[in-house]
Structures are given as C-alpha cells and as structure tokens.
mmCIF file of C-alpha atoms in Angstrom:
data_model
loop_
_atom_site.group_PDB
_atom_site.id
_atom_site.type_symbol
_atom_site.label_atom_id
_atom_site.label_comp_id
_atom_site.label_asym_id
_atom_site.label_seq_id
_atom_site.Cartn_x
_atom_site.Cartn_y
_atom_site.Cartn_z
ATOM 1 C CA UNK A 1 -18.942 2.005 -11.805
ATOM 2 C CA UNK A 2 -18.549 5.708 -13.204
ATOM 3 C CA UNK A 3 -19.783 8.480 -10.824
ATOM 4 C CA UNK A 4 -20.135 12.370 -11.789
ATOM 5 C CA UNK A 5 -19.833 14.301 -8.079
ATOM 6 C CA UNK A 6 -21.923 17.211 -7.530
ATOM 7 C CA UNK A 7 -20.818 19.953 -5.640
ATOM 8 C CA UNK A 8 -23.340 20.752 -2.977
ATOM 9 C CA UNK A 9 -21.226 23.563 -1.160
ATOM 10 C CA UNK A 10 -21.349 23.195 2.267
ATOM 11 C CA UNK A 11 -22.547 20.369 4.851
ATOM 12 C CA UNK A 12 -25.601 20.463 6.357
ATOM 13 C CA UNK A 13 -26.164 22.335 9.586
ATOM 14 C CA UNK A 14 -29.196 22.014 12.786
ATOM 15 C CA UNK A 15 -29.467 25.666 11.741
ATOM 16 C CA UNK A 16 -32.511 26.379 9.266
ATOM 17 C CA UNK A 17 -30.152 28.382 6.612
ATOM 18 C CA UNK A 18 -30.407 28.186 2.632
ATOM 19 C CA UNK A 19 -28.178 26.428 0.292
ATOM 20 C CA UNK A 20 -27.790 26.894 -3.124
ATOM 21 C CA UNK A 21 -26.534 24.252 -6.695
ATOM 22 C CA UNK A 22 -25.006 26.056 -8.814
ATOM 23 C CA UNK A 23 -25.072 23.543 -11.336
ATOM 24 C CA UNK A 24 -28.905 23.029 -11.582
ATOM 25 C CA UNK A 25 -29.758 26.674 -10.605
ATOM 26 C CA UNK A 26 -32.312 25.767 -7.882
ATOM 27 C CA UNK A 27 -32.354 26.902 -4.027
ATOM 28 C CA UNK A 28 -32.556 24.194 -2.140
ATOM 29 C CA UNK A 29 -32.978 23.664 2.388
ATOM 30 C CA UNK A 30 -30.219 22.118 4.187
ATOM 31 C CA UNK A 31 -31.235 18.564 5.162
ATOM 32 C CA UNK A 32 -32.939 18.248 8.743
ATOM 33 C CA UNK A 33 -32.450 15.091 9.833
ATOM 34 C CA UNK A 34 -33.977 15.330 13.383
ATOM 35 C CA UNK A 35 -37.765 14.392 13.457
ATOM 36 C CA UNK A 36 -40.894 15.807 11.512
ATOM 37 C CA UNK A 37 -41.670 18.969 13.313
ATOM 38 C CA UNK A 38 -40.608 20.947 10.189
ATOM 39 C CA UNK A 39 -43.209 18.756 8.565
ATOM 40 C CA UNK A 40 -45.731 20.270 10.655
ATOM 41 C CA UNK A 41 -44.632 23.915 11.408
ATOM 42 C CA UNK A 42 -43.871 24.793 7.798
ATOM 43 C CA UNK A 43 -45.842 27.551 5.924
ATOM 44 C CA UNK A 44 -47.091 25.590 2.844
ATOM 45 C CA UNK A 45 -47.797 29.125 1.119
ATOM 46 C CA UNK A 46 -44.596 31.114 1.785
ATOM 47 C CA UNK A 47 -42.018 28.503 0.346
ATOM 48 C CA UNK A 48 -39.564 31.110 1.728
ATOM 49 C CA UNK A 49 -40.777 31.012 5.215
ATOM 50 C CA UNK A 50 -38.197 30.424 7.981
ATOM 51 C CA UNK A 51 -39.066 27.360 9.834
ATOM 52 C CA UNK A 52 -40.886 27.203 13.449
ATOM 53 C CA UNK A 53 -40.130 24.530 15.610
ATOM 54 C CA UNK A 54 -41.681 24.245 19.132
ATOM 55 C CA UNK A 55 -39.334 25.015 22.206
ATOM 56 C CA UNK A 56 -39.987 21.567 22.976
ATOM 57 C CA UNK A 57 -38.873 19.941 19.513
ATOM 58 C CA UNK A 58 -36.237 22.367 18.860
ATOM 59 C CA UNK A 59 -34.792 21.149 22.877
ATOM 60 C CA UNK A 60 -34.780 17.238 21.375
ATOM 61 C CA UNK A 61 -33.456 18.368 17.913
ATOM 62 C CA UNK A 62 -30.439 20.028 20.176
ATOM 63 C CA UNK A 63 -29.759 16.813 22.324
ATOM 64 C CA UNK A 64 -30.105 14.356 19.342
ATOM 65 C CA UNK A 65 -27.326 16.652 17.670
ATOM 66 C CA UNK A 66 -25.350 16.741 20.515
ATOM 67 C CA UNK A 67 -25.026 13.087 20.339
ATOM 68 C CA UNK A 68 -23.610 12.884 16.722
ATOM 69 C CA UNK A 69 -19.733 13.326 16.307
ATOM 70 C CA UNK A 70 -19.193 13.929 12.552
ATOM 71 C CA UNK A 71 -15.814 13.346 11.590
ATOM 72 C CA UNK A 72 -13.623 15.965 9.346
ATOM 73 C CA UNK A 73 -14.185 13.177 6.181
ATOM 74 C CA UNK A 74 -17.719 13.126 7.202
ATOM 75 C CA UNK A 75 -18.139 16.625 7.170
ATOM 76 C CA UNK A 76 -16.272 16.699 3.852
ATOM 77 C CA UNK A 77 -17.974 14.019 2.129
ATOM 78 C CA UNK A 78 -21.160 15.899 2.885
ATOM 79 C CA UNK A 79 -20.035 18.812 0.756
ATOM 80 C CA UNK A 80 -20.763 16.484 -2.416
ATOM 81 C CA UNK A 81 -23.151 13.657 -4.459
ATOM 82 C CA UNK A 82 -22.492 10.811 -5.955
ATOM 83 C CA UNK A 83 -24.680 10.279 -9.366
ATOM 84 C CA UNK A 84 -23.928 7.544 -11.817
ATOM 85 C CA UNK A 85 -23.152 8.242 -15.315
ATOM 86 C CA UNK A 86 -23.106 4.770 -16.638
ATOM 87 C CA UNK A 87 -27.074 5.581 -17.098
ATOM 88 C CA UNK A 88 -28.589 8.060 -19.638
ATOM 89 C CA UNK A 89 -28.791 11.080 -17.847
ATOM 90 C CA UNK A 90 -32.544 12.416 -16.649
ATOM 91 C CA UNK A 91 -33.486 16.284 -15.964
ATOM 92 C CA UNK A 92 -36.259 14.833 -13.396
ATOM 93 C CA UNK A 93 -34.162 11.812 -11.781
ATOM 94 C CA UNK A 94 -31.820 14.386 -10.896
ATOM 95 C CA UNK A 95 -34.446 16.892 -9.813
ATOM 96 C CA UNK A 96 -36.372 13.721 -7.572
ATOM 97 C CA UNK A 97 -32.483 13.243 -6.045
ATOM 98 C CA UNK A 98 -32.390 16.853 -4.645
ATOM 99 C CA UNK A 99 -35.591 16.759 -3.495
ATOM 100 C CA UNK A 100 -35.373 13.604 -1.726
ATOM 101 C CA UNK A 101 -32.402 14.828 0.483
ATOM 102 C CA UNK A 102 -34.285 17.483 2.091
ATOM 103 C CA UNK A 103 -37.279 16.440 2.206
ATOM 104 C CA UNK A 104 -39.982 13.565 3.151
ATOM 105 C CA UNK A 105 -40.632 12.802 -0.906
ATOM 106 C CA UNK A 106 -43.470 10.659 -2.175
ATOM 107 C CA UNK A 107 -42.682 9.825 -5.724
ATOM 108 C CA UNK A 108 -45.756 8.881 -7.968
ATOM 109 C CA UNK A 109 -44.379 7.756 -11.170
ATOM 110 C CA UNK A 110 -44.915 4.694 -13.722
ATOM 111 C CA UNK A 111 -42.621 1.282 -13.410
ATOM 112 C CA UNK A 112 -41.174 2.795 -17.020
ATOM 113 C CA UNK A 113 -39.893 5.800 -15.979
ATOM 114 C CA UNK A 114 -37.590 3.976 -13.122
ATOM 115 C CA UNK A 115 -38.228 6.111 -9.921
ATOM 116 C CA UNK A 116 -36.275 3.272 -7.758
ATOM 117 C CA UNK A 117 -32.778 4.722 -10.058
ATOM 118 C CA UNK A 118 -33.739 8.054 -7.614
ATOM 119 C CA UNK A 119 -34.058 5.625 -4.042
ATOM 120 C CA UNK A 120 -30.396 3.992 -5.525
ATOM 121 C CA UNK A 121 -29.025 7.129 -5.702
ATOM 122 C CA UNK A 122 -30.188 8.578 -2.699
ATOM 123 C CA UNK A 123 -29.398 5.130 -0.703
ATOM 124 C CA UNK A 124 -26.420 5.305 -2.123
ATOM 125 C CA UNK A 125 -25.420 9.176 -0.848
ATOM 126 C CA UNK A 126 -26.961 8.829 2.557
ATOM 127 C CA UNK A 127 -25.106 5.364 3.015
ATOM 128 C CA UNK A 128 -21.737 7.578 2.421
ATOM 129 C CA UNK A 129 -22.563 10.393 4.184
ATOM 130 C CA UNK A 130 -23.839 8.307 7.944
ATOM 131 C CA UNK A 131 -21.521 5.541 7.878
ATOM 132 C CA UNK A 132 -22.375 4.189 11.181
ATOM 133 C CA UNK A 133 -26.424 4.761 10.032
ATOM 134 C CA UNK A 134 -27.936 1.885 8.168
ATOM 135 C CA UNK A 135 -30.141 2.447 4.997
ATOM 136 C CA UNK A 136 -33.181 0.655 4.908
ATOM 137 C CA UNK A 137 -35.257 -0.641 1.909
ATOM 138 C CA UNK A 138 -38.849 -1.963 2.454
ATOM 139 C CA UNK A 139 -40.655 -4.055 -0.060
ATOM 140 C CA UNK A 140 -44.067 -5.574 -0.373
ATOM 141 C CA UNK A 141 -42.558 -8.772 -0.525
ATOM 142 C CA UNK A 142 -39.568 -10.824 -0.310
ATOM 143 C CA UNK A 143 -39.405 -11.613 -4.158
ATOM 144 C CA UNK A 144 -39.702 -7.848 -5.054
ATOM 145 C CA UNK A 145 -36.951 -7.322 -2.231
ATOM 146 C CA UNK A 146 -34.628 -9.810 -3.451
ATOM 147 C CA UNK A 147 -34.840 -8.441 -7.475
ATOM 148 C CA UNK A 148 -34.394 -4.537 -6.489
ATOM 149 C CA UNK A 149 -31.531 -6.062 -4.235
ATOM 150 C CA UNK A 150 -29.612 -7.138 -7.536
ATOM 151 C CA UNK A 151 -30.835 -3.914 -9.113
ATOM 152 C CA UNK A 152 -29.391 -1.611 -6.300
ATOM 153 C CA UNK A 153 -26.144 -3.804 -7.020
ATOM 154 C CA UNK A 154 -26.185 -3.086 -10.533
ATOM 155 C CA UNK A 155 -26.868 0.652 -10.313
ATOM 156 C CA UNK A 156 -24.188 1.638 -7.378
ATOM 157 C CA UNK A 157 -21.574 -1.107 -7.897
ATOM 158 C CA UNK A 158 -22.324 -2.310 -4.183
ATOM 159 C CA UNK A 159 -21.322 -6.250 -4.265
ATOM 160 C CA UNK A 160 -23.936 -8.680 -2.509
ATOM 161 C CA UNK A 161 -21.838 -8.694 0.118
ATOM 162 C CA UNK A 162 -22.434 -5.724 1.263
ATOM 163 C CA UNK A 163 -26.050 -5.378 1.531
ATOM 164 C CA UNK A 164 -28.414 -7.375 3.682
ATOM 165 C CA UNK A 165 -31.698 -9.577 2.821
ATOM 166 C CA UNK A 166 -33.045 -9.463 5.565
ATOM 167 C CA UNK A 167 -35.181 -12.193 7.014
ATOM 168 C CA UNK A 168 -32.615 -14.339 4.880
ATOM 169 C CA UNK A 169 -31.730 -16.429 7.852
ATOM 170 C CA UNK A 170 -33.750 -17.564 11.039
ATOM 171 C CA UNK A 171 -35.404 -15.642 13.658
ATOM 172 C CA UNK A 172 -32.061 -15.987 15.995
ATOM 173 C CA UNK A 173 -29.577 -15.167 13.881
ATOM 174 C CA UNK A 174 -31.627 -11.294 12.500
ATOM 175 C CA UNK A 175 -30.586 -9.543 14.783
ATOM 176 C CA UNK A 176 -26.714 -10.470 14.201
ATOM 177 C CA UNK A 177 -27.743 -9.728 10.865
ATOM 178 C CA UNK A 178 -29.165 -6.653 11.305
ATOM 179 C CA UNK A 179 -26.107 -5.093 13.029
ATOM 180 C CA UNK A 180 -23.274 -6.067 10.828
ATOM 181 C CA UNK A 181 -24.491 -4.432 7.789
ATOM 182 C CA UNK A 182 -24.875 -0.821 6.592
ATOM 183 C CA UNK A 183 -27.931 -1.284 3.558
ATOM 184 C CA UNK A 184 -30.929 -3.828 4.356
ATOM 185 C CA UNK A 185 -33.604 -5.272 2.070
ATOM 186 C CA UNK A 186 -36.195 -6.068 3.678
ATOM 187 C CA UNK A 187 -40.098 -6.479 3.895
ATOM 188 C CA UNK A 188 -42.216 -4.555 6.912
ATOM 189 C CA UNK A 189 -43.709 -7.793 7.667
ATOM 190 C CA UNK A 190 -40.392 -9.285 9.116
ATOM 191 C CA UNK A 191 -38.843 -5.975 10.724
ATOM 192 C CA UNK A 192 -42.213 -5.369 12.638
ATOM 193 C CA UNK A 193 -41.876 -9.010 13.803
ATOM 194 C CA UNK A 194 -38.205 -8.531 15.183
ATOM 195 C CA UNK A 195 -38.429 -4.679 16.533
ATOM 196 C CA UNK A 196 -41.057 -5.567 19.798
ATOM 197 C CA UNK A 197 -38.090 -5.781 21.723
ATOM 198 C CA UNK A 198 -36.993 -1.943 20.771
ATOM 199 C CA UNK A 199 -33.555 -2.784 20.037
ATOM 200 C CA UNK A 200 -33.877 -2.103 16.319
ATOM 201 C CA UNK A 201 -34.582 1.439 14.260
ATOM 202 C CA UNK A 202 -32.840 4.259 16.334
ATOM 203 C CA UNK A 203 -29.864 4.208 14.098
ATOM 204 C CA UNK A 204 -31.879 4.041 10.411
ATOM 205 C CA UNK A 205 -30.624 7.224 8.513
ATOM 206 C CA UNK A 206 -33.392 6.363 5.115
ATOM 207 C CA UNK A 207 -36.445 4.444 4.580
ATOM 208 C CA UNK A 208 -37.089 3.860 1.429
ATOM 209 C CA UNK A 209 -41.113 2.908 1.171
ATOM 210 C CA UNK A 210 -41.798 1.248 -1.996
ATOM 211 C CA UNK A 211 -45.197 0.277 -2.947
ATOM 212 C CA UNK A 212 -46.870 3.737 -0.726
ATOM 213 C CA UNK A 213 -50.171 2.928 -1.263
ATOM 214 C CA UNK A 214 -50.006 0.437 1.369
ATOM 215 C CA UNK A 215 -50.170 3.431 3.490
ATOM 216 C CA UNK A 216 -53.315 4.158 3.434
ATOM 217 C CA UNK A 217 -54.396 1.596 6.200
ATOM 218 C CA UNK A 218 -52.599 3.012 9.711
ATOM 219 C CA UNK A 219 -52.726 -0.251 10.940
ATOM 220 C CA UNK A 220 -50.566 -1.768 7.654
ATOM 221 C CA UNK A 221 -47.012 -3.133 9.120
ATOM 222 C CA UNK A 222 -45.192 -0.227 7.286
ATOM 223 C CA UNK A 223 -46.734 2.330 8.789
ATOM 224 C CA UNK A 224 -46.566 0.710 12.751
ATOM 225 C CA UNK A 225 -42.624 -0.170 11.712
ATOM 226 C CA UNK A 226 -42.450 3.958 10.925
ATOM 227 C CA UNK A 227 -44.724 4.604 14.212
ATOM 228 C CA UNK A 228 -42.059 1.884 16.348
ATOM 229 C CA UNK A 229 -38.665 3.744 14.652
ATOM 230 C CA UNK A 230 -40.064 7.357 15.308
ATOM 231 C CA UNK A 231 -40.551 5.994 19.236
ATOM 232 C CA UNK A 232 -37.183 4.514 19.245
ATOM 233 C CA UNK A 233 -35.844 8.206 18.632
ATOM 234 C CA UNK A 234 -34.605 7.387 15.302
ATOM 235 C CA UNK A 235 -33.611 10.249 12.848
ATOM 236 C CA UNK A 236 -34.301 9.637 9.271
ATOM 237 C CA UNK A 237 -35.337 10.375 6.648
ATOM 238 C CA UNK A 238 -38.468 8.920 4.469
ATOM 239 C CA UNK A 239 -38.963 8.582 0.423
ATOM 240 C CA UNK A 240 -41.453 6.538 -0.471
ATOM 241 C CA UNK A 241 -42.276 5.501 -4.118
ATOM 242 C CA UNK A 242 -45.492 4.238 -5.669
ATOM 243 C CA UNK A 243 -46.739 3.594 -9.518
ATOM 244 C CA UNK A 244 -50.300 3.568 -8.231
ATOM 245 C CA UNK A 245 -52.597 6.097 -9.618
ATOM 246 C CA UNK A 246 -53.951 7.284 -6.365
ATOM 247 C CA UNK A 247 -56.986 9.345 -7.323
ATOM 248 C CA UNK A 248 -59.437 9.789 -4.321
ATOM 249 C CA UNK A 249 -57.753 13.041 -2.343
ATOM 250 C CA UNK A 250 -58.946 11.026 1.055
ATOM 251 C CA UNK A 251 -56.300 8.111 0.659
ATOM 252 C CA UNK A 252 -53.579 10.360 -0.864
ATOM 253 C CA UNK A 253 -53.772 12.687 2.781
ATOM 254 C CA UNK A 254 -53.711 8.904 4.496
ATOM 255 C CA UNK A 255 -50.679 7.952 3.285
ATOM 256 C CA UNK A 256 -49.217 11.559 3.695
ATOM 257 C CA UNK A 257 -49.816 11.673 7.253
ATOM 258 C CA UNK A 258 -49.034 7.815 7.913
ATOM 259 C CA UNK A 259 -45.440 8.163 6.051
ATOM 260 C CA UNK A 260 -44.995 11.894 7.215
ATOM 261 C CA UNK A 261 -44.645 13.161 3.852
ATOM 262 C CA UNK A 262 -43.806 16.724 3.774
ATOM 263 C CA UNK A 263 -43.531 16.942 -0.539
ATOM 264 C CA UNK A 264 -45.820 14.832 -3.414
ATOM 265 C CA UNK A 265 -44.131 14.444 -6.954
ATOM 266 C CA UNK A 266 -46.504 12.828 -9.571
ATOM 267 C CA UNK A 267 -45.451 12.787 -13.693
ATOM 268 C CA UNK A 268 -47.036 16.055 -14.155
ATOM 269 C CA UNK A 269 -44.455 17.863 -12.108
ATOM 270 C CA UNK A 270 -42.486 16.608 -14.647
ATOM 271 C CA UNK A 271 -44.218 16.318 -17.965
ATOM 272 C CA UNK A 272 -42.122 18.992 -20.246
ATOM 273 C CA UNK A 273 -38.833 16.413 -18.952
ATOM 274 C CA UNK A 274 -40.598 13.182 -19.473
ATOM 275 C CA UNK A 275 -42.117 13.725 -22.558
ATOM 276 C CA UNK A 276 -38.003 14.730 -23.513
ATOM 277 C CA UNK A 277 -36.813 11.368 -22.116
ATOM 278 C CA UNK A 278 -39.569 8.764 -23.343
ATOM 279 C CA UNK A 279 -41.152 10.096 -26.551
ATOM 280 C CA UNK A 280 -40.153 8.796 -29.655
ATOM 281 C CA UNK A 281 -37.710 10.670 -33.011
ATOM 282 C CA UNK A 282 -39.702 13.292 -34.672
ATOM 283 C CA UNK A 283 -38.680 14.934 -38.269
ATOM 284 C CA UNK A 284 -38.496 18.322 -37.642
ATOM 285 C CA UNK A 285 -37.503 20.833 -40.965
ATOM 286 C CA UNK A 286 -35.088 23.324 -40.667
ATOM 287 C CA UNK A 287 -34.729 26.254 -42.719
ATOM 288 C CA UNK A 288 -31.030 27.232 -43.000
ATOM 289 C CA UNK A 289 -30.661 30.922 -45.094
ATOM 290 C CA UNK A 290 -27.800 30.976 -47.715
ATOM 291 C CA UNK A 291 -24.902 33.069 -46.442
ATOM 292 C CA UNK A 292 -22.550 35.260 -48.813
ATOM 293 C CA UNK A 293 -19.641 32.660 -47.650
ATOM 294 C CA UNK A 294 -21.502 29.520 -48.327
ATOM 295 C CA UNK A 295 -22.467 31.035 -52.006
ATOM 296 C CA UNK A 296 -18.888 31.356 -52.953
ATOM 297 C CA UNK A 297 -17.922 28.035 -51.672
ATOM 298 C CA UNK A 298 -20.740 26.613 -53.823
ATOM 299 C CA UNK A 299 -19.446 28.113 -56.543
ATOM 300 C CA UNK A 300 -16.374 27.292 -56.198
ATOM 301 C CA UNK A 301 -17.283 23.570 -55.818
ATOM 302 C CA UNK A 302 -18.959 23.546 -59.011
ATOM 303 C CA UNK A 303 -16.108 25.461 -60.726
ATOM 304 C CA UNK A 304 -14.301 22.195 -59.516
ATOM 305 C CA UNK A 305 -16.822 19.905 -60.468
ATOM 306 C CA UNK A 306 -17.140 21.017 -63.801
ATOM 307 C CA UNK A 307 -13.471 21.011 -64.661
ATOM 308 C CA UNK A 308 -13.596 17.215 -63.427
ATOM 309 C CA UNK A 309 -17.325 16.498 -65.527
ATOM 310 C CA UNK A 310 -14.977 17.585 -68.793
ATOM 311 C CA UNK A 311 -11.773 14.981 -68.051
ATOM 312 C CA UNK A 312 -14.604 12.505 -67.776
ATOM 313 C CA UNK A 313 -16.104 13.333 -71.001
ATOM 314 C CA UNK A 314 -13.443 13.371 -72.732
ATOM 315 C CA UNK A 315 -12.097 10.434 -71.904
ATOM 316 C CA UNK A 316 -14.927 8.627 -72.431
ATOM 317 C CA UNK A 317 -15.555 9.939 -76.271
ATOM 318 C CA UNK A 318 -11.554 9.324 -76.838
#
C-alpha cells in the first residue's frame, strides 16, 4: 500500500489552541477527544470563538487526561497523517479527513462519490495514533459489515487478520473477541446485546455511524449503544455517514443531537470539487497568439520543407 504523510505540526493538546496545514492552507482546532461539552458550549457564529467548558466538564476532561500516558512515538506519530495514494486523489475527501479529526462530522454524500474512502482513512489514522483504543465500525447489517470489512482491507492494506467481525462467533466467545483486536465491524444490534454488563465501550477512540438516518429514532440500537459508551466514560470521537437525502429540518436536528454531531457536510459544501472529480471531458478552445520566436521557427520549418518538397519532385519526374 502507498501512503503520502501529511505534516500536521504538532500533537494535539487538552488546551483549546489553534493549529494550522500548511499544505491545504486551512486553520484547523486541535482534536478534543474528551466528551461533547465543546459540542454544546461553542459559539456557532464566531467560528473564532475560544471554547467554554463548564468547571464541572473541564474537572472530568482533566482527570480523563490524567489517565492517558502517551508515549514519545505516540506523541510523534500524532504530528502526521496517513492518506493513500494508490487512489485518485480528491480536494473534498481530503477536506472530509480534516474535518473528521476535530470534529463530530456527519457526512451526507451519494454511494458514488465514496464517503466510506474518508471513515478508512480516518479509521485508519486514529487506529495509529491510540494504539491501545479500538476503532469501531457500525453497520446496518451484518452483510453490509462484512463487504466494507474487505473494502477497509483493500483501501489501508490491513489483512483480515487484523480486524474483527464482530458477532462472528457465539455469544461466549465476543467478549474474547472484542478485546484482542484493535478495528471491529460490527452491527449496533449485537454490541447493544453484549454491553448490559458495562464492560465494553470505555476504551473506543472512533465510531464510525454508517447509515445516520437511523438516528432519527432515540430509541434505535445505535443511538442507546452511543448513550451506553458515553456512560461508560468513553472518549471518542463520532463520524457518521449517510447517502440519504434527509430533507425535513425536524429529523436532520434528531439525528444531530442523538449522534452529537457538532458539523453537517452535504454535496453542496462541495459542489465546485465534485463537479471537478465526477463530470465528464469537455472541449474547451484555446486561443494561443503567435509569438515573434514561433514565426521564425515556422519559417524556418518551411524553408526546410520546401528544400525537401524539391528532392521529391525531382526525383519523381527523373
């Protein structure tokens, strides 16, 4: 598998500071791994608006850090992405990437346009970057888990053997399951079924939501299995993906508050950069104006051309 690496300059911090790509020229928040209460606080109108976390959010975010030890490789590995280049290259995939990192992102795009490449990427990064955090991939149902399980293998040149399908084996054995690996496939369904007991979900780094629409019923098993991880203390991080067009305002605020989405991108936050990647060859004329240099190479071409048009005559009339 070829990878490009992105500088991303720094690792991320608890403190609220700005970061900035060079590369793409965007600014861009540190990730905040620890809860939603920047979800909540943040000024939707003043993008540049420090955030404002309660005394006693900010006391949990401070305990929950104190219990992570972040290696020096950890720390460094942070400082960079990992985006495949063995794929054409997309101004809005990479855009969706960024976002994703920082942010709760729902992603409303068509099947065509291949929004699950962005969850493989960003599966991919976070899986790297929280090695003893497990990425977590829920499906609608077990055949759509199984087929973007072979497509995450494809993309990121994971083998099968290092990913889970979960509920794969019996009711007994899940649990084993669960713990001894890093990136599960699995449907809500199956996870709500096995996580009564509260041992599962405090140490999921990414949930990866596909099919968000189901969101718009609280009582769905995808948003109770967010509801159970959030009371386990987990610290993650949510992107959830969709190809629905929602288009009653109502349900689209449903499924924002049930998956604690804190940023919506739909195809028309993209539309100069899809209509780039998806739209067919057009003829386009160009009008190129005669330079002095390109005259006397002209002529000197058909000074050539003529002396080469006389051999030829002749030869042909002797």
């Amino acid at each position: 598998m070829k990878i490009r690496v992105a500088n991303i300059s720094r690792p991320y911090t608890s403190t609220h500071k700005w970061m900035k790509e060079q590369k793409l020229g965007i600014d861009i928040r540190y990730m905040e791994p620890f809860g939603f209460a920047h979800l909540r606080q943040q000024n939707a109108h003043d993008p540049s608006s420090s955030w404002r976390i309660s005394d006693r959010a900010r006391e949990r975010l401070k305990n929950a850090a104190n219990e992570i030890r972040s290696s020096k490789a950890q720390i460094a590995s942070m400082k960079r992405l990992y985006y495949p280049v063995n794929t054409p290259a997309c101004r809005y995939q990479k855009q969706l990437v960024l976002d994703s990192l920082f942010r709760n992102v729902l992603i409303a795009l068509p099947k065509e346009l291949d929004s699950f490449f962005v969850a493989s990427v960003v599966m991919m990064n976070f899986r790297r970057w929280f090695p003893h955090n497990k990425v977590l991939y829920v499906g609608s149902t077990t055949d759509i888990v199984r087929r973007m399980a072979d497509v995450f293998v494809d993309l990121t040149g994971y083998t099968k053997n290092d990913i889970c399908i979960y509920g794969a084996k019996k009711k007994c054995d899940r649990l084993a399951e669960w713990c001894n690996y890093g990136v599960v496939f699995a449907t809500a369904e199956m996870l709500s079924a096995d996580m009564k007991d509260g041992r599962m979900g405090s140490d999921v780094c990414l949930v990866v939501a596909d099919d968000a629409q189901r969101a718009v019923s609280g009582s769905h098993m995808l948003c109770e299995m967010i509801r159970t991880f959030i009371l386990n203390k987990g610290n993650f991080r949510i992107l959830a993906l969709t190809d629905n067009r929602i288009t009653k305002v109502a349900s689209l605020q449903l499924i924002v508050m049930n998956l604690q989405i804190g940023l919506i991108r739909s195809q028309s936050a993209f539309k100069d950069d899809i209509s780039l990647t998806v739209s067919s060859p057009r003829m386009q004329e160009i009008y190129v104006s005669i330079t002095h240099e390109m005259e006397l190479v002209a002529n000197a071409l058909v000074e050539v051309g003529s002396i080469i048009y006389m051999y030829i005559c002749i030869y042909i009339i002797s």
